[in-house]
PDB file of C-alpha atoms in Angstrom:
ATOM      1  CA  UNK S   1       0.000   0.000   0.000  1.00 94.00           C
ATOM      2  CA  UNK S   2       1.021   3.638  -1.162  1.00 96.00           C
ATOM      3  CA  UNK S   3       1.355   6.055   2.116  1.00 97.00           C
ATOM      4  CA  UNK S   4       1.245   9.537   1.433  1.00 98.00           C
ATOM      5  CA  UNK S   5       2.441  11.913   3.940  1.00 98.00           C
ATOM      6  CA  UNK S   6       1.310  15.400   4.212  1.00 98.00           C
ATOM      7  CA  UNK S   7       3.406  18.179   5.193  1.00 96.00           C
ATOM      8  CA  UNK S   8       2.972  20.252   7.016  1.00 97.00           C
ATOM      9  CA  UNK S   9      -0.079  19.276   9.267  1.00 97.00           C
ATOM     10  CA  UNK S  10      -1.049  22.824   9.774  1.00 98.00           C
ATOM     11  CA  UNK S  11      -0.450  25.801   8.145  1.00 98.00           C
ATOM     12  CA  UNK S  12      -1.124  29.540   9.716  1.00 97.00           C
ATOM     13  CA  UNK S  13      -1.159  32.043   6.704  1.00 97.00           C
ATOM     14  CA  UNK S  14      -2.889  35.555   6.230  1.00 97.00           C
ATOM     15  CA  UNK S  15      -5.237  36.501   3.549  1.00 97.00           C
ATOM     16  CA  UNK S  16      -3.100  37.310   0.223  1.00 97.00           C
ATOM     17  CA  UNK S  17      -0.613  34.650   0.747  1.00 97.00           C
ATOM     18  CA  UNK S  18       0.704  32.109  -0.622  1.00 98.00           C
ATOM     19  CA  UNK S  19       0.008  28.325   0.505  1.00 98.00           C
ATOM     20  CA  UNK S  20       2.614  25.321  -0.286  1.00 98.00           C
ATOM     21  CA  UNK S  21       1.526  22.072   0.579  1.00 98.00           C
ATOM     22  CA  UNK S  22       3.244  18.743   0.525  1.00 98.00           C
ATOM     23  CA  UNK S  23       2.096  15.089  -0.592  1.00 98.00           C
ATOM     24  CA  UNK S  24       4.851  12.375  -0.467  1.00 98.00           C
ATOM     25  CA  UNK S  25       4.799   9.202  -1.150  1.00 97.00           C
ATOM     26  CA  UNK S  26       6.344   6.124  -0.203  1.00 97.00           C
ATOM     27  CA  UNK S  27       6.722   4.685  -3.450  1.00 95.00           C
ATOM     28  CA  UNK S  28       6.406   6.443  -7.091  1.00 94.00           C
ATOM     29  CA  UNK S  29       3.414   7.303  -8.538  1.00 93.00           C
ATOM     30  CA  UNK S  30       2.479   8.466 -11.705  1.00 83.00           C
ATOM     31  CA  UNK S  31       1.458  11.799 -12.028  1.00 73.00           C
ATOM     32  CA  UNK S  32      -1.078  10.834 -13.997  1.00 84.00           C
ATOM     33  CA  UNK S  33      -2.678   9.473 -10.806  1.00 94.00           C
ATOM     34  CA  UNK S  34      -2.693  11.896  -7.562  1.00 96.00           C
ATOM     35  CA  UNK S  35      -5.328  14.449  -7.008  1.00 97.00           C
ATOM     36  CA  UNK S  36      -6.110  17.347  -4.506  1.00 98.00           C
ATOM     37  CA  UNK S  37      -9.322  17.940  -2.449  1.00 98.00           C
ATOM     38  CA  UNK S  38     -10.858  20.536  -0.052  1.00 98.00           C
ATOM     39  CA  UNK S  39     -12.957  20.040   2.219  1.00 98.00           C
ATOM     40  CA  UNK S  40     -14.694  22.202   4.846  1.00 97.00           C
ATOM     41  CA  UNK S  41     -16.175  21.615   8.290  1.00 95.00           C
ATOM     42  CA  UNK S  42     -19.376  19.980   7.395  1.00 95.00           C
ATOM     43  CA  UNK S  43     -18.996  19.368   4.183  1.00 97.00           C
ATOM     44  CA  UNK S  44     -18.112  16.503   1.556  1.00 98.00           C
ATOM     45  CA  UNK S  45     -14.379  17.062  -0.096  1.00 98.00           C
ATOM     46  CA  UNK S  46     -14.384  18.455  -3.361  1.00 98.00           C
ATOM     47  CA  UNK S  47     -11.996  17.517  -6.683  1.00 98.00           C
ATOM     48  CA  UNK S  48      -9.023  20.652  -7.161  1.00 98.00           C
ATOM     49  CA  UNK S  49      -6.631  19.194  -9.075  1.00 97.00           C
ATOM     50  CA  UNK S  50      -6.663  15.704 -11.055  1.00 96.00           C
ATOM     51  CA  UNK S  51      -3.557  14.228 -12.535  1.00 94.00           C
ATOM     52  CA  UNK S  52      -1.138  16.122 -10.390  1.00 95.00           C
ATOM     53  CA  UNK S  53      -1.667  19.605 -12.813  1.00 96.00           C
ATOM     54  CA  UNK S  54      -4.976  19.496 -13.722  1.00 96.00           C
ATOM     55  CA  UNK S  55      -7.396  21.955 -12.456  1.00 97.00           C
ATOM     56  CA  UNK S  56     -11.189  20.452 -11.865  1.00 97.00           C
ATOM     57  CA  UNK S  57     -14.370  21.994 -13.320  1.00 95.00           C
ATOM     58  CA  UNK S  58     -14.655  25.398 -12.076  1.00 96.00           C
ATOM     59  CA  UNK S  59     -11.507  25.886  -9.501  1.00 98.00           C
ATOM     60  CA  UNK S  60     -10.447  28.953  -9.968  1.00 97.00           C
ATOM     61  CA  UNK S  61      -6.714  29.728 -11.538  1.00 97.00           C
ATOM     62  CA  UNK S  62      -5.200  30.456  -7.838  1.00 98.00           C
ATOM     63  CA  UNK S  63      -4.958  27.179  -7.751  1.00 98.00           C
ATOM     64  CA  UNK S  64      -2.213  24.524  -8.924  1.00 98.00           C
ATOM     65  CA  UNK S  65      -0.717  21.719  -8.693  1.00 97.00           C
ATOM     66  CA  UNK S  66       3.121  19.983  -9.733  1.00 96.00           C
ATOM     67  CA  UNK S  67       5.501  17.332  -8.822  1.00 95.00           C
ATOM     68  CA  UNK S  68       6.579  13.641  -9.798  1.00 93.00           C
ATOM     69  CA  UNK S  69       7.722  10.600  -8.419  1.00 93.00           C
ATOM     70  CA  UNK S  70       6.943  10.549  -4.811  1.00 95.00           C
ATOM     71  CA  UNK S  71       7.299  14.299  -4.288  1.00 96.00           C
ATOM     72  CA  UNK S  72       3.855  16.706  -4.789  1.00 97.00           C
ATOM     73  CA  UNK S  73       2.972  19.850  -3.776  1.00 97.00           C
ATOM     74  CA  UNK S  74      -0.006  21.994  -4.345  1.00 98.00           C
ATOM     75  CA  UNK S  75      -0.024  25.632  -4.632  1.00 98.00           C
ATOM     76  CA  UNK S  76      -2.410  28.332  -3.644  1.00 98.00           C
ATOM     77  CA  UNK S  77      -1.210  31.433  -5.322  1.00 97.00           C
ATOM     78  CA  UNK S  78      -2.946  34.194  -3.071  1.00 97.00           C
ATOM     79  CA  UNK S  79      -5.163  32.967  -0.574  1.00 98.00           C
ATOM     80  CA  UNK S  80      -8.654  33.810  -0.483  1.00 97.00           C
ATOM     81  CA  UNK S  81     -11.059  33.988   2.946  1.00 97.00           C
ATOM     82  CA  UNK S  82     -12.978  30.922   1.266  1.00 97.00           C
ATOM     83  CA  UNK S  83      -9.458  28.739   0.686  1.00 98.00           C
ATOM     84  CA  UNK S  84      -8.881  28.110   4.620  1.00 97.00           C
ATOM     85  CA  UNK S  85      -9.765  24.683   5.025  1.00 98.00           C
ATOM     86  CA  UNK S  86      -8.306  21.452   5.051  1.00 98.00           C
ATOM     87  CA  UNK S  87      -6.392  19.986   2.184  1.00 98.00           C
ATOM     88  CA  UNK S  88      -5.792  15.827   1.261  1.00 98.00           C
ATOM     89  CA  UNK S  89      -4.058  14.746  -1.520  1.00 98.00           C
ATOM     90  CA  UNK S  90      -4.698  10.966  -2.931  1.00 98.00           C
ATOM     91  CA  UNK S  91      -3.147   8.686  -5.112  1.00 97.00           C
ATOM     92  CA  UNK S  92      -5.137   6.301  -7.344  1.00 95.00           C
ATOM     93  CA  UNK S  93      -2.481   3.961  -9.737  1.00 92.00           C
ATOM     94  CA  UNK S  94      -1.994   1.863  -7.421  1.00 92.00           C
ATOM     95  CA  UNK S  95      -4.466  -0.385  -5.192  1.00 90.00           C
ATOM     96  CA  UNK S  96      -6.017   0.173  -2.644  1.00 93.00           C
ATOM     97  CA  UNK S  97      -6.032   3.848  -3.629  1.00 95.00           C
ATOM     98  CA  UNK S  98      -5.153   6.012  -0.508  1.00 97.00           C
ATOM     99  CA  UNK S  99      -5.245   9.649   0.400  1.00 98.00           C
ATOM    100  CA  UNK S 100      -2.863  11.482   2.880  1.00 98.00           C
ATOM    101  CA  UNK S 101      -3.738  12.656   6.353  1.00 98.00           C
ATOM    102  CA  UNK S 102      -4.781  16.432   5.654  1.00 98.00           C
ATOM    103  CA  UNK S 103      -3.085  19.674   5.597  1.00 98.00           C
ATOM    104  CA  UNK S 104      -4.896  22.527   7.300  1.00 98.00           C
ATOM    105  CA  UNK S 105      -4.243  25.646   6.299  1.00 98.00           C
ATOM    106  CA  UNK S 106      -5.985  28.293   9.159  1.00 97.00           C
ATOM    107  CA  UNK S 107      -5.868  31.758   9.382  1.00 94.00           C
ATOM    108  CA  UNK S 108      -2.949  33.554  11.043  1.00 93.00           C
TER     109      UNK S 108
ATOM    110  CA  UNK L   1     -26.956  17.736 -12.886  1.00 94.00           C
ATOM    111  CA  UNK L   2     -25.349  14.513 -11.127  1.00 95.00           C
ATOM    112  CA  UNK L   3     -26.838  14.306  -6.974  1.00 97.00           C
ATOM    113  CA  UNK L   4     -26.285  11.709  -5.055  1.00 98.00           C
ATOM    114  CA  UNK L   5     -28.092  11.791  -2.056  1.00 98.00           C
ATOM    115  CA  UNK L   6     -26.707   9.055   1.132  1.00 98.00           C
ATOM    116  CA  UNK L   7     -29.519   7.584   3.682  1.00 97.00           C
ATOM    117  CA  UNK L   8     -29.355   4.854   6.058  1.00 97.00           C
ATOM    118  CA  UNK L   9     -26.753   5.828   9.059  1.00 97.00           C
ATOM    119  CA  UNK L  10     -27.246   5.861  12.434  1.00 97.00           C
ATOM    120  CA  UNK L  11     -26.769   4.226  15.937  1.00 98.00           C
ATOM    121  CA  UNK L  12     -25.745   0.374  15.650  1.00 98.00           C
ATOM    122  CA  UNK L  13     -24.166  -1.771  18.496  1.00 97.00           C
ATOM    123  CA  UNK L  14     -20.987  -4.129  17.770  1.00 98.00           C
ATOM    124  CA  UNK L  15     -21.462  -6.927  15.759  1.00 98.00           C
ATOM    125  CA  UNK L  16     -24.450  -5.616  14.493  1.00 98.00           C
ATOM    126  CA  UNK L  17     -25.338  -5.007  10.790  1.00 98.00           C
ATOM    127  CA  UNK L  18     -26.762  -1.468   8.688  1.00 98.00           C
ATOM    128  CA  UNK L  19     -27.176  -1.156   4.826  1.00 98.00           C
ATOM    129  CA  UNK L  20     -26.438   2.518   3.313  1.00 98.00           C
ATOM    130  CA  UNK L  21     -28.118   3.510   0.167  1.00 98.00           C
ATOM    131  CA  UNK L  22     -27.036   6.144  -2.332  1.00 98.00           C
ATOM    132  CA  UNK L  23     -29.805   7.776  -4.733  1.00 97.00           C
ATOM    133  CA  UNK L  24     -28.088   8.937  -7.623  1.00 96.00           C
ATOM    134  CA  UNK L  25     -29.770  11.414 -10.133  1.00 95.00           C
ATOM    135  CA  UNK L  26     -28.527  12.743 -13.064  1.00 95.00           C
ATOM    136  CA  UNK L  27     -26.342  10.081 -14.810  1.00 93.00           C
ATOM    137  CA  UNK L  28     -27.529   6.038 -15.148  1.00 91.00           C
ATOM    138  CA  UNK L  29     -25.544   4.139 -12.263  1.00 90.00           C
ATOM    139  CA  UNK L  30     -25.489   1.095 -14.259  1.00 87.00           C
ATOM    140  CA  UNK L  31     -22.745   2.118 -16.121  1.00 85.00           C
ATOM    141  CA  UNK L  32     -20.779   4.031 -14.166  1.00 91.00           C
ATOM    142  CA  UNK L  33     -18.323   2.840 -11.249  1.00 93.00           C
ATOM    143  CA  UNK L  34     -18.613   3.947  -7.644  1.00 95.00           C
ATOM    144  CA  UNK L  35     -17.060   3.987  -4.589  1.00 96.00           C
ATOM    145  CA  UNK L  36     -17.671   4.313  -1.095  1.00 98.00           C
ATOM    146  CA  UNK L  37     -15.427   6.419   1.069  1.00 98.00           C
ATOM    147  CA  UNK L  38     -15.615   7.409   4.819  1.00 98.00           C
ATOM    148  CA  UNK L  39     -14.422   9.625   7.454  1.00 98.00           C
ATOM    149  CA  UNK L  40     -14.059   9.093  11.444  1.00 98.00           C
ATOM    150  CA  UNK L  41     -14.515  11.574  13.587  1.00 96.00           C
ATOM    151  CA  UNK L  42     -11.826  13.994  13.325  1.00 95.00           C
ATOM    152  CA  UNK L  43      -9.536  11.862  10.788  1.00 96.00           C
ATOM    153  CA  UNK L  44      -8.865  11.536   7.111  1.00 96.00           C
ATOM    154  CA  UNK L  45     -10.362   9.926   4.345  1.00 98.00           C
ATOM    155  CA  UNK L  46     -10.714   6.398   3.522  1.00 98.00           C
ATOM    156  CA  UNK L  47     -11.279   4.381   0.356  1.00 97.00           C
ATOM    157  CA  UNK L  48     -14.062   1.200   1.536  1.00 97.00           C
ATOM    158  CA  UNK L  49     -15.229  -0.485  -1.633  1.00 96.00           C
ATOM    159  CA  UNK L  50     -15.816   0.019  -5.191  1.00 95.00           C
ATOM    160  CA  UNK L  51     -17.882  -1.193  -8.246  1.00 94.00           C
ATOM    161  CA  UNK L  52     -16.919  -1.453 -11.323  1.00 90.00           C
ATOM    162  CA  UNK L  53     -19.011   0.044 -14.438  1.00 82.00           C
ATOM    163  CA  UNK L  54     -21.293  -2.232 -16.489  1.00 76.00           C
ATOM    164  CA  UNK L  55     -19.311  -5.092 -15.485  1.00 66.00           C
ATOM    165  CA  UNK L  56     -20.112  -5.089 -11.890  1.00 77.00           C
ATOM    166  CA  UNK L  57     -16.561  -6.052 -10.692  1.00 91.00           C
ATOM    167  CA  UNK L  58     -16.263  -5.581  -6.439  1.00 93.00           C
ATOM    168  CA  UNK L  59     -13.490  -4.203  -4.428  1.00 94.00           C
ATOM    169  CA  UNK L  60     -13.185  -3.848  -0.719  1.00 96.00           C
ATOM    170  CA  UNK L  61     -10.415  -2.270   1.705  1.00 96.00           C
ATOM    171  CA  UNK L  62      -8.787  -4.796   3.492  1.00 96.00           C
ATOM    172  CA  UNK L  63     -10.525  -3.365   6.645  1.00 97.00           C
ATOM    173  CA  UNK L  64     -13.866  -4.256   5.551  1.00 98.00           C
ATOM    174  CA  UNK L  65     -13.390  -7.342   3.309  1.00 97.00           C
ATOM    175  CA  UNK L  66     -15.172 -10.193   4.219  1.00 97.00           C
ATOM    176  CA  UNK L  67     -18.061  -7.639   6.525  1.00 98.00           C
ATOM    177  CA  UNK L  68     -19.089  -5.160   3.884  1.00 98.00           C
ATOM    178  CA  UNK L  69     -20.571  -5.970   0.168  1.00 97.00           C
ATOM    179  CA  UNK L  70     -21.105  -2.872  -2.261  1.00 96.00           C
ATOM    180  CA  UNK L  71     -23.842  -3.138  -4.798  1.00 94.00           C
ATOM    181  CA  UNK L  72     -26.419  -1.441  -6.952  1.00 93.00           C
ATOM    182  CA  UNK L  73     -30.127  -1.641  -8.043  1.00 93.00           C
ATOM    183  CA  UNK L  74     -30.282  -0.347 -11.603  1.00 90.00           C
ATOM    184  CA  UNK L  75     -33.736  -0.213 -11.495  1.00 92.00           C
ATOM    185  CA  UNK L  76     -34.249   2.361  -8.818  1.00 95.00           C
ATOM    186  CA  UNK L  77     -30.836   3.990  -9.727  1.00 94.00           C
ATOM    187  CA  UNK L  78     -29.381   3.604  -5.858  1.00 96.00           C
ATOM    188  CA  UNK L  79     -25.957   2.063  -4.718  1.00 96.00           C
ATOM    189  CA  UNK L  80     -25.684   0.330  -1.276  1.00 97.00           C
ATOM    190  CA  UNK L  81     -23.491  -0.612   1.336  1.00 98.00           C
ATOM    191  CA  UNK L  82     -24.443  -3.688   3.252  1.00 98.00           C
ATOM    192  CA  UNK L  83     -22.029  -3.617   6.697  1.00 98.00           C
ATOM    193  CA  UNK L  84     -21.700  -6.336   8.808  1.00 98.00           C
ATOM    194  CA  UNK L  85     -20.090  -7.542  11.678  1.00 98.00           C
ATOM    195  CA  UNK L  86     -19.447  -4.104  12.610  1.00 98.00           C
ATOM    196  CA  UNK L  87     -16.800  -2.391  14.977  1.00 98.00           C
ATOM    197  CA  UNK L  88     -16.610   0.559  16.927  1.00 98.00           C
ATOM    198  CA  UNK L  89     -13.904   1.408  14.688  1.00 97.00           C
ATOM    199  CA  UNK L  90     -16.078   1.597  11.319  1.00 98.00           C
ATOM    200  CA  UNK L  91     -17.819   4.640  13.199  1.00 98.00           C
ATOM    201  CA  UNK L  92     -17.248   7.139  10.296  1.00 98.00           C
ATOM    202  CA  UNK L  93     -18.752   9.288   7.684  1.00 98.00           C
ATOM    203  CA  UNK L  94     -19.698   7.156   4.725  1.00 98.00           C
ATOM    204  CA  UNK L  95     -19.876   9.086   1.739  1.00 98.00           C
ATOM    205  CA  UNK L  96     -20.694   7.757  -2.100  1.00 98.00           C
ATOM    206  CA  UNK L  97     -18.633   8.504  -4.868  1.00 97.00           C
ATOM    207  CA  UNK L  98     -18.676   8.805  -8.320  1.00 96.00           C
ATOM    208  CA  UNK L  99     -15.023   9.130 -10.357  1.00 93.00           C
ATOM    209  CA  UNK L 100     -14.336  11.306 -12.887  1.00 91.00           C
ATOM    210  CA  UNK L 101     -12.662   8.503 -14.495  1.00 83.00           C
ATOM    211  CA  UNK L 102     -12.374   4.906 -13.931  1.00 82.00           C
ATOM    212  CA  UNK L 103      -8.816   2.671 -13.518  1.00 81.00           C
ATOM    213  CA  UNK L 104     -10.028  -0.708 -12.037  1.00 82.00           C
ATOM    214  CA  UNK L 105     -10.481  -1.831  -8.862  1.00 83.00           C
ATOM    215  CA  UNK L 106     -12.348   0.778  -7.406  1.00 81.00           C
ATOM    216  CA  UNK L 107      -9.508   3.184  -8.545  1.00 86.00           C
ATOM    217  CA  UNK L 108     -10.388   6.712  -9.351  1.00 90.00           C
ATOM    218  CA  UNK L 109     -10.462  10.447  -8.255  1.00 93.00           C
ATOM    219  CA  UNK L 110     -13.688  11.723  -6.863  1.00 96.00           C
ATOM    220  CA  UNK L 111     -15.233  13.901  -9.069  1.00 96.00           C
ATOM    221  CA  UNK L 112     -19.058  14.054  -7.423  1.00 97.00           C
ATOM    222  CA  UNK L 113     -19.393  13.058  -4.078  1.00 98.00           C
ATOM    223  CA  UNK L 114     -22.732  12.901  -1.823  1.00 98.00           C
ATOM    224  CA  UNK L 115     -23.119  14.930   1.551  1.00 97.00           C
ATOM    225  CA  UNK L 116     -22.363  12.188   3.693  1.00 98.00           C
ATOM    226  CA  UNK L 117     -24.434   9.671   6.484  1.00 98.00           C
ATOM    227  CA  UNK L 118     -22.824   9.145   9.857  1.00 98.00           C
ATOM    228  CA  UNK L 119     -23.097   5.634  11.385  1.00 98.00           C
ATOM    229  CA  UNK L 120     -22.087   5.146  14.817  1.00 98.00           C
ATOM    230  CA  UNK L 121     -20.909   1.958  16.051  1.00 98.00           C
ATOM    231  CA  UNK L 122     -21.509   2.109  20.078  1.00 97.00           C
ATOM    232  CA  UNK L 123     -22.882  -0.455  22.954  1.00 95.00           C
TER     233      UNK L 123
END
């Protein structure tokens, strides 16, 4: 089984800035197979990024993901009141698929 | 537009047994794979079991195989969950899935996903 590891587990950041969050995992996976969700208190998680770079319907440019290999990282350009939240990433090449333990990004 | 809509959570004792259901609107589930995915209280997500598209194919988490059987009514366009055997630790979120694209074996990334039904596994 694929373990992802998120890093970090929270992050404190002010409106404006910029997010980096980490996904690795403990054996390659294709890019073609890791995605991004968000998901807020209360709610179901919803699709960013698909195939490492590829922005869902709808999520907005700010947004972006990049990596290879084991190493991922998503990117929110300029953080918006609406982007604080927490973050999973998932990887689904390999069986059973299996998604990391969360980044939360909270306001500073 | 695609819905799906969970049901059937709730209060069950150890070893006992509950069946989700998922009504799905807006696409024809017998086509299309799905997946089951939950969420304890305070922790991260969790891939449970999977159906394949017209085939039908089955996948479970190793956690649940053997207890838990995913399956599907075309007719009234609903996917269930039968659980059985349960365990305090299968107290979770359960949430239905539907990929945006399918890879076998319940593989996929979660495109549409349903609001959720809690099921709490407590004597």
């Amino acid at each position: 089984e694929i373990v992802l590891t998120q890093s970090p587990g929270t992050l404190s950041l002010s409106p404006g800035e910029r997010a980096t969050l980490s996904c690795r995992a403990s054996q390659s996976v294709s890019s073609t197979y890791l995605a991004w969700y968000q998901q807020k208190a209360g709610q179901a998680p919803r699709l960013l990024i698909y195939g490492a770079s590829s922005r869902a319907t709808g999520i907005p440019d700010r947004f972006s993901g990049s990596g290879s290999g084991t190493d991922f990282t998503l990117t929110i350009s300029r953080l918006e009141p609406e982007d604080f939240a927490v973050y999973y990433c998932q990887q689904y090449g390999s069986s059973p698929q299996t998604f990391g333990q969360g980044t939360k990004v909270e306001i500073k | 537009e695609v819905q799906l809509l969970e049901s059937g959570g709730g209060l069950v004792q150890p070893g006992g047994s509950l069946r989700l259901s998922c009504a799905a609107s807006g696409f024809t589930l017998s086509s299309q794979a799905m997946s089951w995915v939950r969420q304890a209280p305070g922790k991260g997500l969790e891939w449970v079991s999977g159906i394949g598209g017209s085939g039908g194919n089955t996948y479970h988490a190793d956690s649940v195989k053997g207890r838990f059987t995913i399956s599907r009514d075309n007719s009234k366009n609903t996917l269930y969950l039968q659980m059985n055997s349960l365990r305090a630790e299968d107290t979770a979120v359960y949430y239905c899935a539907k990929p945006m694209s399918y890879y076998g074996s319940g593989k996929g990334c979660f495109e549409y996903w349903g609001q959720g039904t809690l099921v709490t596994v407590s004597s």
